[in-house]
Tab-separated table of C-alpha atoms and ligand atoms in Angstrom:
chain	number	residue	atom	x	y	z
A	1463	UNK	CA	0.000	0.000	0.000
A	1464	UNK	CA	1.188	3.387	-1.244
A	1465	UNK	CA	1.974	5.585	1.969
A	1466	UNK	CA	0.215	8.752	1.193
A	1467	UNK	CA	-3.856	9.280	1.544
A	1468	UNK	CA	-6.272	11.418	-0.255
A	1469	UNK	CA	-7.554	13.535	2.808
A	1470	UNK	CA	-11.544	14.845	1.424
A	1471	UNK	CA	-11.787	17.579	3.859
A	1472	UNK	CA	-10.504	20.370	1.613
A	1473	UNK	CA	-11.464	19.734	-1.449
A	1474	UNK	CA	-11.422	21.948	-4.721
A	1475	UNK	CA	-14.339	24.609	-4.540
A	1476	UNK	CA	-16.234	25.873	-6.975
A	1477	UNK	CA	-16.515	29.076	-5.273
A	1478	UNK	CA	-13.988	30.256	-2.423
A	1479	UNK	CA	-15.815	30.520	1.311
A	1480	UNK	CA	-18.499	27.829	0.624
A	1481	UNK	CA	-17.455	24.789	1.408
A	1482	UNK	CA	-20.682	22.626	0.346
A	1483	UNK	CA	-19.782	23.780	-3.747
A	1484	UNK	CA	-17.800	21.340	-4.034
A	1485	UNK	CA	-15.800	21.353	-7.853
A	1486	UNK	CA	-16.445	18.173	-8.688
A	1487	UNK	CA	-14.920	18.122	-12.007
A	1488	UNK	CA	-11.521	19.194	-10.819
A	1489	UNK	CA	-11.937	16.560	-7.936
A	1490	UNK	CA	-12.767	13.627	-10.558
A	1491	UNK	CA	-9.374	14.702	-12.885
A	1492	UNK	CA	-6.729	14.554	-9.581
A	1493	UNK	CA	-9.183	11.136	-8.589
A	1494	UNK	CA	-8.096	9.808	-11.621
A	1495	UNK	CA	-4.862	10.827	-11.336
A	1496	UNK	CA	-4.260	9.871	-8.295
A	1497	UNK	CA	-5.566	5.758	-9.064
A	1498	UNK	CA	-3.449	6.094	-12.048
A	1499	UNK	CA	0.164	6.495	-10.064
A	1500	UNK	CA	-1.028	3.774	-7.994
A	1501	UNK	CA	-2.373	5.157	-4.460
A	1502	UNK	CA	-5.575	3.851	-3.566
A	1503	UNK	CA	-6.565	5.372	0.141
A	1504	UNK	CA	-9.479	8.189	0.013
A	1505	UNK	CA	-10.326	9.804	3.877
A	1506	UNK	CA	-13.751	11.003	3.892
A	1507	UNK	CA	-16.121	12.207	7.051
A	1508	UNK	CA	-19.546	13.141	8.040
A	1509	UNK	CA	-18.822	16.953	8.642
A	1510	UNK	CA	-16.328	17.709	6.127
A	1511	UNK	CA	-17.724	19.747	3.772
A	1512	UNK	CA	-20.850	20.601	5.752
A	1513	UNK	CA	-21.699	16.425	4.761
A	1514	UNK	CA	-20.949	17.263	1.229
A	1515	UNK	CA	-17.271	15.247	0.971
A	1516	UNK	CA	-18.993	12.058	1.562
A	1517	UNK	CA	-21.443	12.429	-1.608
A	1518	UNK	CA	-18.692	13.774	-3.637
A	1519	UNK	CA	-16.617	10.465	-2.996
A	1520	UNK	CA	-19.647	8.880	-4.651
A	1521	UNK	CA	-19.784	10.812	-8.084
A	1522	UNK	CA	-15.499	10.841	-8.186
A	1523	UNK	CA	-14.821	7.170	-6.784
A	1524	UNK	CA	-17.351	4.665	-6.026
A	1525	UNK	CA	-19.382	5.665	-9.646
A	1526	UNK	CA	-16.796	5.885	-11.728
A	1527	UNK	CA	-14.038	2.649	-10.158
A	1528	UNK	CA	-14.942	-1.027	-8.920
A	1529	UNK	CA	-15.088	-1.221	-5.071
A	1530	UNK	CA	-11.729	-3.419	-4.853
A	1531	UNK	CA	-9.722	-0.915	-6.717
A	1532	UNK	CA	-9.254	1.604	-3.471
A	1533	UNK	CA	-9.494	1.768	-0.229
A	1534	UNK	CA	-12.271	4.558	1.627
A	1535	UNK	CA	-11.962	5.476	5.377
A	1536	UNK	CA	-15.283	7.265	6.724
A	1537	UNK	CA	-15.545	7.856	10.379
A	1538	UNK	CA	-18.492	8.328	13.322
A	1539	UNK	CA	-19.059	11.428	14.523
A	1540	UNK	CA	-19.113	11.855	18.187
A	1541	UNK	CA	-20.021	15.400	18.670
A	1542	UNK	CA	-23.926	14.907	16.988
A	1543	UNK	CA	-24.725	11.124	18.071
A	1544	UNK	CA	-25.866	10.018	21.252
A	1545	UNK	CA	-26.275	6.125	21.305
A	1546	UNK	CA	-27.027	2.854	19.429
A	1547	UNK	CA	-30.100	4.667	17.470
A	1548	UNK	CA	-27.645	7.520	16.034
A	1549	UNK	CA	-25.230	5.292	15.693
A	1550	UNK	CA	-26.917	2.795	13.307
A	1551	UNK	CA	-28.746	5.718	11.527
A	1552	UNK	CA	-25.649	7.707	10.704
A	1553	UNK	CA	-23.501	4.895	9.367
A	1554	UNK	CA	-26.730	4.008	7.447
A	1555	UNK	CA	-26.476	7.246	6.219
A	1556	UNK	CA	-22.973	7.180	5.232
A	1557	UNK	CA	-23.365	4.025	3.342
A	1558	UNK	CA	-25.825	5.563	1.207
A	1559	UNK	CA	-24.027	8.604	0.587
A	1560	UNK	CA	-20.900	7.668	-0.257
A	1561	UNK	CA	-22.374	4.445	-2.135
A	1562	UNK	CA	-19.435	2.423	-1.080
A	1563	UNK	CA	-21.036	-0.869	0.328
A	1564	UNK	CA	-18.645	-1.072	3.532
A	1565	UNK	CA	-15.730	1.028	4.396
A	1566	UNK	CA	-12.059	-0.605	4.342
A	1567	UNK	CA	-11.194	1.947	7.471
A	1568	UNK	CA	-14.015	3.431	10.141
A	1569	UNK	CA	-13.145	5.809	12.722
A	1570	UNK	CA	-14.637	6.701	16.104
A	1571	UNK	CA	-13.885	10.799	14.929
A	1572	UNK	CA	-11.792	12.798	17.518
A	1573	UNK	CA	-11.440	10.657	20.209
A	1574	UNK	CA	-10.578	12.591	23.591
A	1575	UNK	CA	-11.234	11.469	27.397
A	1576	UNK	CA	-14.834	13.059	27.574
A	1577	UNK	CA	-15.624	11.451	24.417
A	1578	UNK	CA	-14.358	8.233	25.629
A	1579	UNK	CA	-16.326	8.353	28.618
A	1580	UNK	CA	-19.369	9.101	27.349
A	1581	UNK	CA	-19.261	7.016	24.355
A	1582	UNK	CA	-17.880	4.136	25.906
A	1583	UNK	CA	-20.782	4.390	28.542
A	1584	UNK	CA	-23.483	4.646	24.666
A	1585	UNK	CA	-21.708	1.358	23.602
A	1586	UNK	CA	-19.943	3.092	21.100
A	1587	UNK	CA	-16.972	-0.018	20.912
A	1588	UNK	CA	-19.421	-2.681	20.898
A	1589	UNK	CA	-21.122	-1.020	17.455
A	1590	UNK	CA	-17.802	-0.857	16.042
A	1591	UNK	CA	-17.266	-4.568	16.914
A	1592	UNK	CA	-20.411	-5.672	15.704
A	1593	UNK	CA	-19.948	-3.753	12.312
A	1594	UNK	CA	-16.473	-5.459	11.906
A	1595	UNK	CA	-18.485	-8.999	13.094
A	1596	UNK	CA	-20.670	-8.249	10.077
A	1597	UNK	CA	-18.254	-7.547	7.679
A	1598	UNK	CA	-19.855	-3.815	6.880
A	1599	UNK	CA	-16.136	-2.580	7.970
A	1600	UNK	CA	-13.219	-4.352	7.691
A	1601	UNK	CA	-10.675	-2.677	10.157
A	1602	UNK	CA	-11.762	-0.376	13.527
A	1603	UNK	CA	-9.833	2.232	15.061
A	1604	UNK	CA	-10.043	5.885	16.246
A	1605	UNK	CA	-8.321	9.706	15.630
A	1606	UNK	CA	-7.253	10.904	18.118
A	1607	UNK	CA	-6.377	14.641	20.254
A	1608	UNK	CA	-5.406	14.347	23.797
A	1609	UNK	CA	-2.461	13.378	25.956
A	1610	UNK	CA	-0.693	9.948	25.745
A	1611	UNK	CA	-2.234	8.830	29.142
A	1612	UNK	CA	-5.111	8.847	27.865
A	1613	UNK	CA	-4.190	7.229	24.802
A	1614	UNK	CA	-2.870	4.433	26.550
A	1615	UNK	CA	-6.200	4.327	28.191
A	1616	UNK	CA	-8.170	3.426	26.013
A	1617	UNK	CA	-5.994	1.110	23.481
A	1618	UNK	CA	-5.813	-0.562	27.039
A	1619	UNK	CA	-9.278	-0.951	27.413
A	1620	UNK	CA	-10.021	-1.672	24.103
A	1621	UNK	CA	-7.322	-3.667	22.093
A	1622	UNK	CA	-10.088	-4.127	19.471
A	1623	UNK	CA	-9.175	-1.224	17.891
A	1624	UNK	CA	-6.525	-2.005	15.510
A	1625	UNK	CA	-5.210	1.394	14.178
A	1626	UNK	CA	-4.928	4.736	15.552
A	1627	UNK	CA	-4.823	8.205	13.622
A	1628	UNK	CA	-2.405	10.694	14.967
A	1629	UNK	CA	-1.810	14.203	14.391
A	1630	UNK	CA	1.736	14.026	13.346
A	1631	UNK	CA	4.357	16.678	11.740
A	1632	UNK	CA	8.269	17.609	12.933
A	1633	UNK	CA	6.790	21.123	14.834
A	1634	UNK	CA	4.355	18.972	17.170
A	1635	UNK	CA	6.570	16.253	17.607
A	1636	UNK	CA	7.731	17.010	21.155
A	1637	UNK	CA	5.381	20.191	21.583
A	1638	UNK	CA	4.089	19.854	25.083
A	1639	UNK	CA	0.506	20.972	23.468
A	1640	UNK	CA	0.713	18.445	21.461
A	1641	UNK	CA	2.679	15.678	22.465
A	1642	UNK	CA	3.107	13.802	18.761
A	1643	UNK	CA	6.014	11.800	19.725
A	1644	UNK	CA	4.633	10.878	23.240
A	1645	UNK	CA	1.372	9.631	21.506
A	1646	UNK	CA	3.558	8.046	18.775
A	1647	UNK	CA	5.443	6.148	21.280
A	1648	UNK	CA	2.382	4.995	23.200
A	1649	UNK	CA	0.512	3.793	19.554
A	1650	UNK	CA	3.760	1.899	18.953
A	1651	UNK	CA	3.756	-0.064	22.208
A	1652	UNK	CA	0.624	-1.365	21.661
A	1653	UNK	CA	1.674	-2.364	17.959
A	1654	UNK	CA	-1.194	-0.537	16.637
A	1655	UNK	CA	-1.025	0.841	12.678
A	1656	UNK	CA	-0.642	4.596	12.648
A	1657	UNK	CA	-2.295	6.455	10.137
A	1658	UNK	CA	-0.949	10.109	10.233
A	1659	UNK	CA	-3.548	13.490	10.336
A	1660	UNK	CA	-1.628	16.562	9.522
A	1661	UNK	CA	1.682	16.203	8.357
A	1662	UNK	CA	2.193	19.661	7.516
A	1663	UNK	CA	0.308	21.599	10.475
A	1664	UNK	CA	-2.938	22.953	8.067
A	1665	UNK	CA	-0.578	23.916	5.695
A	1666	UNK	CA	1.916	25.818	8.053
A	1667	UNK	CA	4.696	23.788	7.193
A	1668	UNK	CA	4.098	24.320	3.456
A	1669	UNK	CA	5.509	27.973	4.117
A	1670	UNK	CA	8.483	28.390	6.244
A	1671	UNK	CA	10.390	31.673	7.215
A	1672	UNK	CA	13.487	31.956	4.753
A	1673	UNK	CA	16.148	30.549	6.812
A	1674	UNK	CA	14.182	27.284	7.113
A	1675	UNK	CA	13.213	27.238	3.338
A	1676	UNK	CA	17.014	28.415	2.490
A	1677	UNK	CA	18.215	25.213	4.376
A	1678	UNK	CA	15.895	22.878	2.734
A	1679	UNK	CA	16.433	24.926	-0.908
A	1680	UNK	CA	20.383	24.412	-0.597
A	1681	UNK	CA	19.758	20.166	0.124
A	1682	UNK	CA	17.537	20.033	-3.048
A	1683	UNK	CA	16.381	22.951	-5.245
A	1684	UNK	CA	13.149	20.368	-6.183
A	1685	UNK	CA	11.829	19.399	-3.303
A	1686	UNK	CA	8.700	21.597	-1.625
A	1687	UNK	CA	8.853	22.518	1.742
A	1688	UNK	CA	5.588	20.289	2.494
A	1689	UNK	CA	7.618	17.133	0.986
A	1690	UNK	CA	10.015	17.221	4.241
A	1691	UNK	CA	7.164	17.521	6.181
A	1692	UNK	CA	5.049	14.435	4.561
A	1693	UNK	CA	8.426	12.589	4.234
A	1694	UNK	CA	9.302	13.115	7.960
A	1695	UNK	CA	5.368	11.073	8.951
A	1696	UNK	CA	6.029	8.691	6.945
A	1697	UNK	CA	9.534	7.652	7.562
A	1698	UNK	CA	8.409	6.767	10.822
A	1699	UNK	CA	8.090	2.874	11.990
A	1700	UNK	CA	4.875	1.595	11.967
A	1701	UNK	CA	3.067	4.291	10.216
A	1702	UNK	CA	0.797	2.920	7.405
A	1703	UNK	CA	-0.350	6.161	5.663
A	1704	UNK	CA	0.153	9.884	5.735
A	1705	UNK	CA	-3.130	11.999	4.851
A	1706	UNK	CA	-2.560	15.537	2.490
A	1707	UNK	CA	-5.457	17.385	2.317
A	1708	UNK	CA	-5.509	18.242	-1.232
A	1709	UNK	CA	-7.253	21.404	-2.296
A	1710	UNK	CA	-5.766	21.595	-6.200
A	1711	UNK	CA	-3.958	19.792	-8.662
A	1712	UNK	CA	-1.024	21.275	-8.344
A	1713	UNK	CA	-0.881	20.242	-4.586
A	1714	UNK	CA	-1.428	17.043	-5.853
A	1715	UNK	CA	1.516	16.437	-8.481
A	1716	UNK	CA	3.928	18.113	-5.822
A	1717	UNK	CA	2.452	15.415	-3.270
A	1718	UNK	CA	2.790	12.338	-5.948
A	1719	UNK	CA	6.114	13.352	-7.451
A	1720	UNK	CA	7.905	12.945	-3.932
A	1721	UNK	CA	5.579	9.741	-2.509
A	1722	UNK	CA	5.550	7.694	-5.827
A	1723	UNK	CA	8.481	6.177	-5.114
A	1724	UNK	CA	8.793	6.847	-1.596
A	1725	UNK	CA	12.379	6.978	0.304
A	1726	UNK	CA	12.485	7.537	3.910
A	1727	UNK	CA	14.426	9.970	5.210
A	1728	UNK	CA	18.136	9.414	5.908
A	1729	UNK	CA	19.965	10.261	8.783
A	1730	UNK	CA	21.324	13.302	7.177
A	1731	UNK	CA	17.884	14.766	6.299
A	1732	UNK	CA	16.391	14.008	9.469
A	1733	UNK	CA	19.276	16.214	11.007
A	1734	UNK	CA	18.518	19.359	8.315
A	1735	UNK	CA	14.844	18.728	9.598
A	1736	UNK	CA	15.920	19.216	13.395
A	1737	UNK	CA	17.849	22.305	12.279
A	1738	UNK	CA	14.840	23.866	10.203
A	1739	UNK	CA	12.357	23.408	13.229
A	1740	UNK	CA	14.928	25.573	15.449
A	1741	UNK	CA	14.902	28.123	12.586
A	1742	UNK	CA	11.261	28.263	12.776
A	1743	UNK	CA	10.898	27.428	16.769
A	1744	UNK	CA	13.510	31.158	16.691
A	1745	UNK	CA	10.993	33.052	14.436
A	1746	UNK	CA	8.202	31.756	17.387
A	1747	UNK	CA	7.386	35.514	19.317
A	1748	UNK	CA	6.318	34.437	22.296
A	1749	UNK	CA	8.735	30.996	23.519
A	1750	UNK	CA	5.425	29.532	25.603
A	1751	UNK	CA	6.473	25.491	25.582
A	1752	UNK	CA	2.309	24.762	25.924
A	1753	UNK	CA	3.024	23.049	29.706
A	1754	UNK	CA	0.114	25.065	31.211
A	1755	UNK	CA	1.504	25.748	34.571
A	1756	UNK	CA	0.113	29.536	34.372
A	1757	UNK	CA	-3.129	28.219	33.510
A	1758	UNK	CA	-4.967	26.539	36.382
A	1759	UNK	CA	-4.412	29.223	38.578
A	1760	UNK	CA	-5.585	31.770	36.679
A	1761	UNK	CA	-8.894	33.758	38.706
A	1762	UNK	CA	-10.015	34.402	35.276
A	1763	UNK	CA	-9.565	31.206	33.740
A	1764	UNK	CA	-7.579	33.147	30.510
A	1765	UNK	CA	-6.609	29.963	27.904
A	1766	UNK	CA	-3.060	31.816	28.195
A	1767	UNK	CA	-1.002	29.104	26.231
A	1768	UNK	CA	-3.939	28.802	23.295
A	1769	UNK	CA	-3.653	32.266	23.476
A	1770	UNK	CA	-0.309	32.301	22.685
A	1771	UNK	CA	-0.285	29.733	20.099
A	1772	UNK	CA	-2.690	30.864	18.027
A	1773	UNK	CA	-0.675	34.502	18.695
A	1774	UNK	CA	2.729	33.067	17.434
A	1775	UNK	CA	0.807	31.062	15.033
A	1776	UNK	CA	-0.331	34.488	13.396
A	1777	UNK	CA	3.217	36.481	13.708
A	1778	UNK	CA	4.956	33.286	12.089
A	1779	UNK	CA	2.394	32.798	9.016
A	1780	UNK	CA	0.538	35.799	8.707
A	1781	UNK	CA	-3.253	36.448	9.254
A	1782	UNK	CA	-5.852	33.365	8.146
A	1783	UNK	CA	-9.566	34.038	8.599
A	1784	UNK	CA	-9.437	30.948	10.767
A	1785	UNK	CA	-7.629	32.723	13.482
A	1786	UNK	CA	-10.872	35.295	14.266
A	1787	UNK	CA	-13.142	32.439	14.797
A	1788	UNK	CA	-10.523	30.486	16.874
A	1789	UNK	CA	-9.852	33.525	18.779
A	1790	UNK	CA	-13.907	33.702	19.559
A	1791	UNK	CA	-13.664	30.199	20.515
A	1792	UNK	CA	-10.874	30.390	22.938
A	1793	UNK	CA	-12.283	33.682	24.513
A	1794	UNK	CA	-16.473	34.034	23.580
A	1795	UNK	CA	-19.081	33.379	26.663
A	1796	UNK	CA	-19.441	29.688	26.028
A	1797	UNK	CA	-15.928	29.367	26.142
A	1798	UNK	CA	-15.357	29.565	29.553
A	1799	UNK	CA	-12.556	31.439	29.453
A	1800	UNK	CA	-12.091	34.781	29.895
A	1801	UNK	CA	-11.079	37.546	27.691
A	1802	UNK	CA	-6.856	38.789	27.925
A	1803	UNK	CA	-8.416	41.993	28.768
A	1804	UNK	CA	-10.083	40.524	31.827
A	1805	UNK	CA	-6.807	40.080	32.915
A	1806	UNK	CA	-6.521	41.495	36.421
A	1807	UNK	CA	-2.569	41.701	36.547
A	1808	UNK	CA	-2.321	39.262	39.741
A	1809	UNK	CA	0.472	37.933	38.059
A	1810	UNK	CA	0.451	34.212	39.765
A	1811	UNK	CA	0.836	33.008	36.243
A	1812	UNK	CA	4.115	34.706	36.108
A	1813	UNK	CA	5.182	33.019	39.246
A	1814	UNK	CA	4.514	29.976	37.492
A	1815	UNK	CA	6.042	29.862	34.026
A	1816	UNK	CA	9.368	28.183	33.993
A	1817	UNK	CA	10.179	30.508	31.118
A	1818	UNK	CA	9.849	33.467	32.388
A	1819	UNK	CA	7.518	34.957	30.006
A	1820	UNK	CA	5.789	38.566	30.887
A	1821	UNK	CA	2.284	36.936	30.408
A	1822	UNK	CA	0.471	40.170	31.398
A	1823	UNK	CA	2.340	42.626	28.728
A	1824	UNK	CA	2.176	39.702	26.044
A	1825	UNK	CA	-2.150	39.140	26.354
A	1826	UNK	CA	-2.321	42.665	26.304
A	1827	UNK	CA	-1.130	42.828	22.770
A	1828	UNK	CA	-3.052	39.794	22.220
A	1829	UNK	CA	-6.151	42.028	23.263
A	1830	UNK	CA	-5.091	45.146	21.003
A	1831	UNK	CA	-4.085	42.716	18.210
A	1832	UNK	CA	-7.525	40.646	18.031
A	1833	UNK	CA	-9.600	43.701	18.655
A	1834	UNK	CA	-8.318	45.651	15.794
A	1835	UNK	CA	-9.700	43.105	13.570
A	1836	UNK	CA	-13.046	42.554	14.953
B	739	SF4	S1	-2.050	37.981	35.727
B	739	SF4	FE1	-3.836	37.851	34.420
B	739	SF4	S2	-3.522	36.025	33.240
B	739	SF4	FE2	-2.138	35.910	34.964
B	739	SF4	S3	-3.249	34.760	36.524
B	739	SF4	FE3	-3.653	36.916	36.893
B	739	SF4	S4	-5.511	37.348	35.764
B	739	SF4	FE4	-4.760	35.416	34.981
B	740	SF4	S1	3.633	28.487	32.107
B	740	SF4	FE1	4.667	29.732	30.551
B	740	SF4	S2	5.462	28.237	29.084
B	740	SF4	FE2	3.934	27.171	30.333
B	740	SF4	S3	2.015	27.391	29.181
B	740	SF4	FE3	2.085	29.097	30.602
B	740	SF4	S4	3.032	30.755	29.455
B	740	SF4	FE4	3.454	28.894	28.332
């Protein structure tokens, strides 16, 4: 199997801001292309495209190619469903949108611990064993985003599950935020198949700051900044597949000229990789390590390391429109956080953070910065 996936979530559009128009022409060509060089994974899901990725897997893939010929990953949404009777009518659902039969792949979507415990408590594992028992899927596993202890958890409590999909690229890999490697690690111990989400951080690592892109430039003038990225996932033991989100053909032909004939990494490369992440990690503003210590003892419950993520985020790559709804997210009333500019100046968080950051003077800008826009 080919190491590189057909993510479905950001697909060609036939107009820019609405997601649901999907261009299904221009989706059908890189399908094509695509099957022709040989990969054969497609990674659909209920909400991507406001429900519209799963029907346009129909009219590209499971139309136009006989079932055997690929392989299609769909996954159960955990945020809408609330036992056995959503359960059973969304995957019905699914199977008649997408028109594929059974899915090679199914995923319990964005596993964390309150999902677990709530789903777990539905029956949510016993569906996915009985679909497996009745041959409508033929492998079980989950995505994942939360810490490696809970991780180990559940593959724990459940050794059913026989794959696990991380979010995995070079910058996360021993972010404390994050935790990639620390997840990795725990995936591997279990010998569970690792099927890797975001290899190049939404498209972050697809742009570097110059003295990142000058190193990789100088090693080979051909290769795209998001090939190091991809390449880096899927050099790693045990991982099956690395998922690209691709939005155009271009994307595409950049993505399939590297993976064709894929060739991990060498030792040499991995090192230019560990020097490129400290030329981006020194273009970071703000050098918050995502450990939380200021945060728990905050009176007004500030997300200070979000905060600053989605700050250095911004002053690394520029302004997406993302960032103003993640900023509402992190600081509107059903949040539960409050604003930087409730910030009362206590400064316990201070006290806390091993690295010495001036946490009151940085949310402050945060505060000027965000409200400019909005
Ligand atoms: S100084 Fe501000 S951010 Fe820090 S703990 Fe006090 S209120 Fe929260
Ligand atoms: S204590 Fe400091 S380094 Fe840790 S999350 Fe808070 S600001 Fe970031």
């Amino acid at each position: 199997m080919k190491k590189l996936g057909f993510g479905l979530m950001r697909l060609p559009l036939q107009e820019a801001g609405d997601p649901k128009k999907i261009d299904q022409e221009t989706l059908n060509r890189m399908t094509d292309r695509f099957l022709a060089e040989g990969f054969t994974y497609f990674d659909t899901a209920y909400p991507y495209h406001q429900g519209m990725s799963e029907r346009a897997v129909k009219k590209a893939l499971t139309d136009r190619y006989p079932r055997e010929s690929f392989l299609l990953a769909d996954k159960m949404p955990l945020y809408c469903t609330e036992g056995m009777e959503d359960y059973e009518r969304v995957f019905q659902e699914q199977l008649e949108k997408t028109g594929a039969g059974y899915f090679d792949y199914y995923l319990l979507h964005a596993m964390s611990r309150e999902r677990y415990e709530k789903h777990e408590a539905l029956g949510l594992f016993e569906f996915a064993r009985k679909l497996k028992a009745e041959g409508k899927v033929r492998h079980i596993g989950f995505s994942f985003h939360d810490t490696p202890e809970v991780l180990d958890r559940i593959l724990r409590e459940h050794p059913e599950m026989e794959f696990v999909q991380l979010q995995i690229n070079y910058l996360d890999w021993d972010a404390e935020n994050v935790q990639s490697r620390r997840c990795y690690e725990t995936a591997r111990a279990y010998g569970k198949d690792i099927i890797v989400m975001e290899p190049v951080k939404g498209g972050y690592l697809a742009s570097l700051p110059e003295k990142a892109a000058e190193l990789f430039r100088k090693a080979d003038p051909d290769l795209s900044p998001a090939s190091w990225a991809v390449r880096f996932a899927a050099s790693l033991p045990g991982v099956i597949m690395v998922l690209s989100g691709m939005s155009t053909p271009e994307q595409m032909e950049d993505n399939l000229s590297y993976m064709k004939d894929f060739r991990p990494l060498t030792e040499e490369e991995q090192e230019l990789i560990r020097r490129a992440e400290t030329c981006i990690e020194e273009s970071i503003a703000i050098p918050c390590t995502g450990c939380r210590y200021c945060a728990d003892g905050c009176p007004e419950h500030i997300a200070i390391p979000e905060l600053f993520a989605l700050y250095n985020m911004r002053c690394r790559f520029g302004s997406f429109p993302s960032q103003a709804s993640e900023y509402r997210e992190l600081t509107g009333e059903k949040s539960g956080h409050g604003k930087p500019e409730d910030c009362i100046a206590c400064r316990q968080c201070e006290g806390q953070c091993p690295q010495h950051i001036e946490i009151v003077d940085w949310l402050k800008k945060i505060a000027a910065d965000f409200q400019q826009e909005s």
